[in-house]
Amino acid sequence: VASQSGESPKAEVAPLSRTRSIGCEADFKDPNKGLLNGRRRETFLTHELRARRYASLPFRRIWDSDMERYRQEVEHWRGLRVGWADIRRSQPVPVPPGCPTHLPTEAELLEMIKRARADPTGWTPIEAQAKTP
């Protein structure tokens, strides 16, 4: 609603809160349950993300082969335009495959935060692959 002085109304913006963004309101209000210090947090995240990247490698290999198939489909689709404009229009454009990621979802991030607070060295271990002779 505009005021009588001709000024446009200003929208009210709720202040951002760290408790709302990660959903740990009780943890921030409890002074005995503080955040991890920077070095411990960085170490935990470094190890945790490394394990997640390692675990995503098999999915990345599948994605690589899917991308190769996609590139072949695109070349075929592009080839249809030479003298085959009508056929090309009837062919749908190839859709690239989705790329796997090691980045955590919000729910996984919350779980990581809880684990880090409970044990700052409790990151996911990287399982050694068995070597085949």
PDB file of C-alpha atoms in Angstrom:
ATOM      1  CA  VAL A   1       0.000   0.000   0.000  1.00  0.00           C
ATOM      2  CA  ALA A   2       1.490   3.319  -1.009  1.00  0.00           C
ATOM      3  CA  SER A   3       1.718   6.012   1.594  1.00  0.00           C
ATOM      4  CA  GLN A   4       0.047   9.371   1.124  1.00  0.00           C
ATOM      5  CA  SER A   5       3.440  11.032   0.612  1.00  0.00           C
ATOM      6  CA  GLY A   6       3.815   9.190  -2.699  1.00  0.00           C
ATOM      7  CA  GLU A   7       6.572   6.851  -1.570  1.00  0.00           C
ATOM      8  CA  SER A   8       6.376   3.301  -2.758  1.00  0.00           C
ATOM      9  CA  PRO A   9       5.916   0.685  -0.057  1.00  0.00           C
ATOM     10  CA  LYS A  10       8.924  -1.310   1.032  1.00  0.00           C
ATOM     11  CA  ALA A  11       8.595  -5.042   1.220  1.00  0.00           C
ATOM     12  CA  GLU A  12       9.414  -6.563   4.548  1.00  0.00           C
ATOM     13  CA  VAL A  13      12.232  -9.049   4.292  1.00  0.00           C
ATOM     14  CA  ALA A  14      12.716 -11.646   6.968  1.00  0.00           C
ATOM     15  CA  PRO A  15      16.276 -11.618   8.278  1.00  0.00           C
ATOM     16  CA  LEU A  16      18.369 -14.615   7.305  1.00  0.00           C
ATOM     17  CA  SER A  17      19.266 -16.826  10.180  1.00  0.00           C
ATOM     18  CA  ARG A  18      21.856 -19.552  10.320  1.00  0.00           C
ATOM     19  CA  THR A  19      19.438 -21.688  12.276  1.00  0.00           C
ATOM     20  CA  ARG A  20      16.874 -21.651   9.496  1.00  0.00           C
ATOM     21  CA  SER A  21      19.384 -22.424   6.782  1.00  0.00           C
ATOM     22  CA  ILE A  22      20.686 -25.659   8.319  1.00  0.00           C
ATOM     23  CA  GLY A  23      17.849 -26.554  10.651  1.00  0.00           C
ATOM     24  CA  CYS A  24      19.834 -26.818  13.897  1.00  0.00           C
ATOM     25  CA  GLU A  25      18.163 -24.088  15.939  1.00  0.00           C
ATOM     26  CA  ALA A  26      18.634 -25.809  19.289  1.00  0.00           C
ATOM     27  CA  ASP A  27      22.355 -26.252  18.660  1.00  0.00           C
ATOM     28  CA  PHE A  28      22.890 -22.526  18.129  1.00  0.00           C
ATOM     29  CA  LYS A  29      20.974 -21.566  21.272  1.00  0.00           C
ATOM     30  CA  ASP A  30      22.958 -23.966  23.466  1.00  0.00           C
ATOM     31  CA  PRO A  31      26.258 -22.254  24.421  1.00  0.00           C
ATOM     32  CA  ASN A  32      27.794 -25.610  25.343  1.00  0.00           C
ATOM     33  CA  LYS A  33      27.278 -26.955  21.840  1.00  0.00           C
ATOM     34  CA  GLY A  34      29.319 -24.632  19.643  1.00  0.00           C
ATOM     35  CA  LEU A  35      30.379 -24.885  16.065  1.00  0.00           C
ATOM     36  CA  LEU A  36      33.530 -26.681  15.009  1.00  0.00           C
ATOM     37  CA  ASN A  37      36.579 -24.498  14.743  1.00  0.00           C
ATOM     38  CA  GLY A  38      37.785 -23.698  11.236  1.00  0.00           C
ATOM     39  CA  ARG A  39      40.630 -26.210  11.057  1.00  0.00           C
ATOM     40  CA  ARG A  40      38.540 -29.163  12.279  1.00  0.00           C
ATOM     41  CA  ARG A  41      35.668 -28.219   9.982  1.00  0.00           C
ATOM     42  CA  GLU A  42      37.995 -27.933   6.983  1.00  0.00           C
ATOM     43  CA  THR A  43      39.695 -31.255   7.763  1.00  0.00           C
ATOM     44  CA  PHE A  44      36.360 -33.044   8.161  1.00  0.00           C
ATOM     45  CA  LEU A  45      34.979 -31.606   4.912  1.00  0.00           C
ATOM     46  CA  THR A  46      38.179 -32.342   2.994  1.00  0.00           C
ATOM     47  CA  HIS A  47      38.084 -36.010   3.980  1.00  0.00           C
ATOM     48  CA  GLU A  48      34.320 -36.354   3.599  1.00  0.00           C
ATOM     49  CA  LEU A  49      34.210 -34.799   0.122  1.00  0.00           C
ATOM     50  CA  ARG A  50      37.223 -36.862  -0.961  1.00  0.00           C
ATOM     51  CA  ALA A  51      35.352 -40.033   0.044  1.00  0.00           C
ATOM     52  CA  ARG A  52      32.241 -38.848  -1.796  1.00  0.00           C
ATOM     53  CA  ARG A  53      34.262 -38.108  -4.960  1.00  0.00           C
ATOM     54  CA  TYR A  54      35.880 -41.533  -4.753  1.00  0.00           C
ATOM     55  CA  ALA A  55      32.491 -43.215  -4.324  1.00  0.00           C
ATOM     56  CA  SER A  56      31.136 -41.341  -7.377  1.00  0.00           C
ATOM     57  CA  LEU A  57      33.867 -42.600  -9.762  1.00  0.00           C
ATOM     58  CA  PRO A  58      31.930 -45.666 -11.013  1.00  0.00           C
ATOM     59  CA  PHE A  59      28.975 -43.407 -11.818  1.00  0.00           C
ATOM     60  CA  ARG A  60      31.324 -41.031 -13.631  1.00  0.00           C
ATOM     61  CA  ARG A  61      32.578 -43.904 -15.823  1.00  0.00           C
ATOM     62  CA  ILE A  62      28.987 -44.761 -16.739  1.00  0.00           C
ATOM     63  CA  TRP A  63      28.337 -41.090 -17.487  1.00  0.00           C
ATOM     64  CA  ASP A  64      31.396 -40.984 -19.770  1.00  0.00           C
ATOM     65  CA  SER A  65      30.004 -43.845 -21.870  1.00  0.00           C
ATOM     66  CA  ASP A  66      26.551 -42.218 -21.879  1.00  0.00           C
ATOM     67  CA  MET A  67      28.142 -38.968 -23.110  1.00  0.00           C
ATOM     68  CA  GLU A  68      29.917 -40.817 -25.908  1.00  0.00           C
ATOM     69  CA  ARG A  69      26.586 -42.320 -26.983  1.00  0.00           C
ATOM     70  CA  TYR A  70      24.996 -38.848 -26.766  1.00  0.00           C
ATOM     71  CA  ARG A  71      27.728 -37.346 -28.980  1.00  0.00           C
ATOM     72  CA  GLN A  72      27.090 -40.075 -31.562  1.00  0.00           C
ATOM     73  CA  GLU A  73      23.342 -39.360 -31.433  1.00  0.00           C
ATOM     74  CA  VAL A  74      24.013 -35.651 -31.984  1.00  0.00           C
ATOM     75  CA  GLU A  75      26.269 -36.387 -34.975  1.00  0.00           C
ATOM     76  CA  HIS A  76      23.556 -38.611 -36.427  1.00  0.00           C
ATOM     77  CA  TRP A  77      20.900 -35.958 -35.770  1.00  0.00           C
ATOM     78  CA  ARG A  78      23.056 -33.256 -37.399  1.00  0.00           C
ATOM     79  CA  GLY A  79      23.638 -35.510 -40.393  1.00  0.00           C
ATOM     80  CA  LEU A  80      19.912 -35.652 -41.025  1.00  0.00           C
ATOM     81  CA  ARG A  81      19.882 -32.011 -42.105  1.00  0.00           C
ATOM     82  CA  VAL A  82      21.832 -32.710 -45.285  1.00  0.00           C
ATOM     83  CA  GLY A  83      19.030 -33.278 -47.770  1.00  0.00           C
ATOM     84  CA  TRP A  84      16.704 -34.594 -45.088  1.00  0.00           C
ATOM     85  CA  ALA A  85      15.322 -31.414 -43.541  1.00  0.00           C
ATOM     86  CA  ASP A  86      11.813 -32.852 -43.241  1.00  0.00           C
ATOM     87  CA  ILE A  87      13.037 -36.011 -41.514  1.00  0.00           C
ATOM     88  CA  ARG A  88      15.278 -34.001 -39.206  1.00  0.00           C
ATOM     89  CA  ARG A  89      12.343 -31.931 -38.015  1.00  0.00           C
ATOM     90  CA  SER A  90      10.524 -35.109 -37.050  1.00  0.00           C
ATOM     91  CA  GLN A  91      13.504 -36.341 -35.018  1.00  0.00           C
ATOM     92  CA  PRO A  92      13.717 -34.955 -31.477  1.00  0.00           C
ATOM     93  CA  VAL A  93      16.929 -33.238 -30.442  1.00  0.00           C
ATOM     94  CA  PRO A  94      19.088 -35.638 -28.384  1.00  0.00           C
ATOM     95  CA  VAL A  95      19.090 -34.870 -24.673  1.00  0.00           C
ATOM     96  CA  PRO A  96      22.418 -35.070 -22.814  1.00  0.00           C
ATOM     97  CA  PRO A  97      22.629 -37.424 -19.844  1.00  0.00           C
ATOM     98  CA  GLY A  98      22.624 -36.028 -16.327  1.00  0.00           C
ATOM     99  CA  CYS A  99      26.037 -35.718 -14.719  1.00  0.00           C
ATOM    100  CA  PRO A 100      26.687 -37.470 -11.386  1.00  0.00           C
ATOM    101  CA  THR A 101      27.884 -35.297  -8.535  1.00  0.00           C
ATOM    102  CA  HIS A 102      29.686 -35.807  -5.271  1.00  0.00           C
ATOM    103  CA  LEU A 103      28.170 -32.679  -3.747  1.00  0.00           C
ATOM    104  CA  PRO A 104      25.839 -33.377  -0.816  1.00  0.00           C
ATOM    105  CA  THR A 105      22.140 -32.617  -0.731  1.00  0.00           C
ATOM    106  CA  GLU A 106      20.801 -30.501   2.119  1.00  0.00           C
ATOM    107  CA  ALA A 107      19.741 -33.617   4.039  1.00  0.00           C
ATOM    108  CA  GLU A 108      23.178 -35.193   3.570  1.00  0.00           C
ATOM    109  CA  LEU A 109      24.825 -31.956   4.653  1.00  0.00           C
ATOM    110  CA  LEU A 110      22.779 -31.927   7.878  1.00  0.00           C
ATOM    111  CA  GLU A 111      23.833 -35.515   8.542  1.00  0.00           C
ATOM    112  CA  MET A 112      27.484 -34.552   7.939  1.00  0.00           C
ATOM    113  CA  ILE A 113      27.165 -31.641  10.386  1.00  0.00           C
ATOM    114  CA  LYS A 114      25.766 -33.925  13.078  1.00  0.00           C
ATOM    115  CA  ARG A 115      28.543 -36.466  12.532  1.00  0.00           C
ATOM    116  CA  ALA A 116      31.234 -33.786  12.581  1.00  0.00           C
ATOM    117  CA  ARG A 117      29.938 -32.346  15.843  1.00  0.00           C
ATOM    118  CA  ALA A 118      29.741 -35.797  17.433  1.00  0.00           C
ATOM    119  CA  ASP A 119      33.209 -36.809  16.212  1.00  0.00           C
ATOM    120  CA  PRO A 120      35.377 -34.359  14.221  1.00  0.00           C
ATOM    121  CA  THR A 121      37.405 -37.311  12.878  1.00  0.00           C
ATOM    122  CA  GLY A 122      34.342 -39.405  11.983  1.00  0.00           C
ATOM    123  CA  TRP A 123      34.408 -38.834   8.242  1.00  0.00           C
ATOM    124  CA  THR A 124      33.528 -41.607   5.809  1.00  0.00           C
ATOM    125  CA  PRO A 125      36.534 -43.857   5.222  1.00  0.00           C
ATOM    126  CA  ILE A 126      37.647 -44.644   1.681  1.00  0.00           C
ATOM    127  CA  GLU A 127      37.493 -48.395   1.194  1.00  0.00           C
ATOM    128  CA  ALA A 128      40.515 -49.819  -0.591  1.00  0.00           C
ATOM    129  CA  GLN A 129      39.615 -51.630  -3.781  1.00  0.00           C
ATOM    130  CA  ALA A 130      40.710 -55.228  -4.030  1.00  0.00           C
ATOM    131  CA  LYS A 131      43.419 -55.575  -6.675  1.00  0.00           C
ATOM    132  CA  THR A 132      42.813 -58.261  -9.242  1.00  0.00           C
ATOM    133  CA  PRO A 133      45.830 -60.328 -10.317  1.00  0.00           C
TER     134      PRO A 133
END
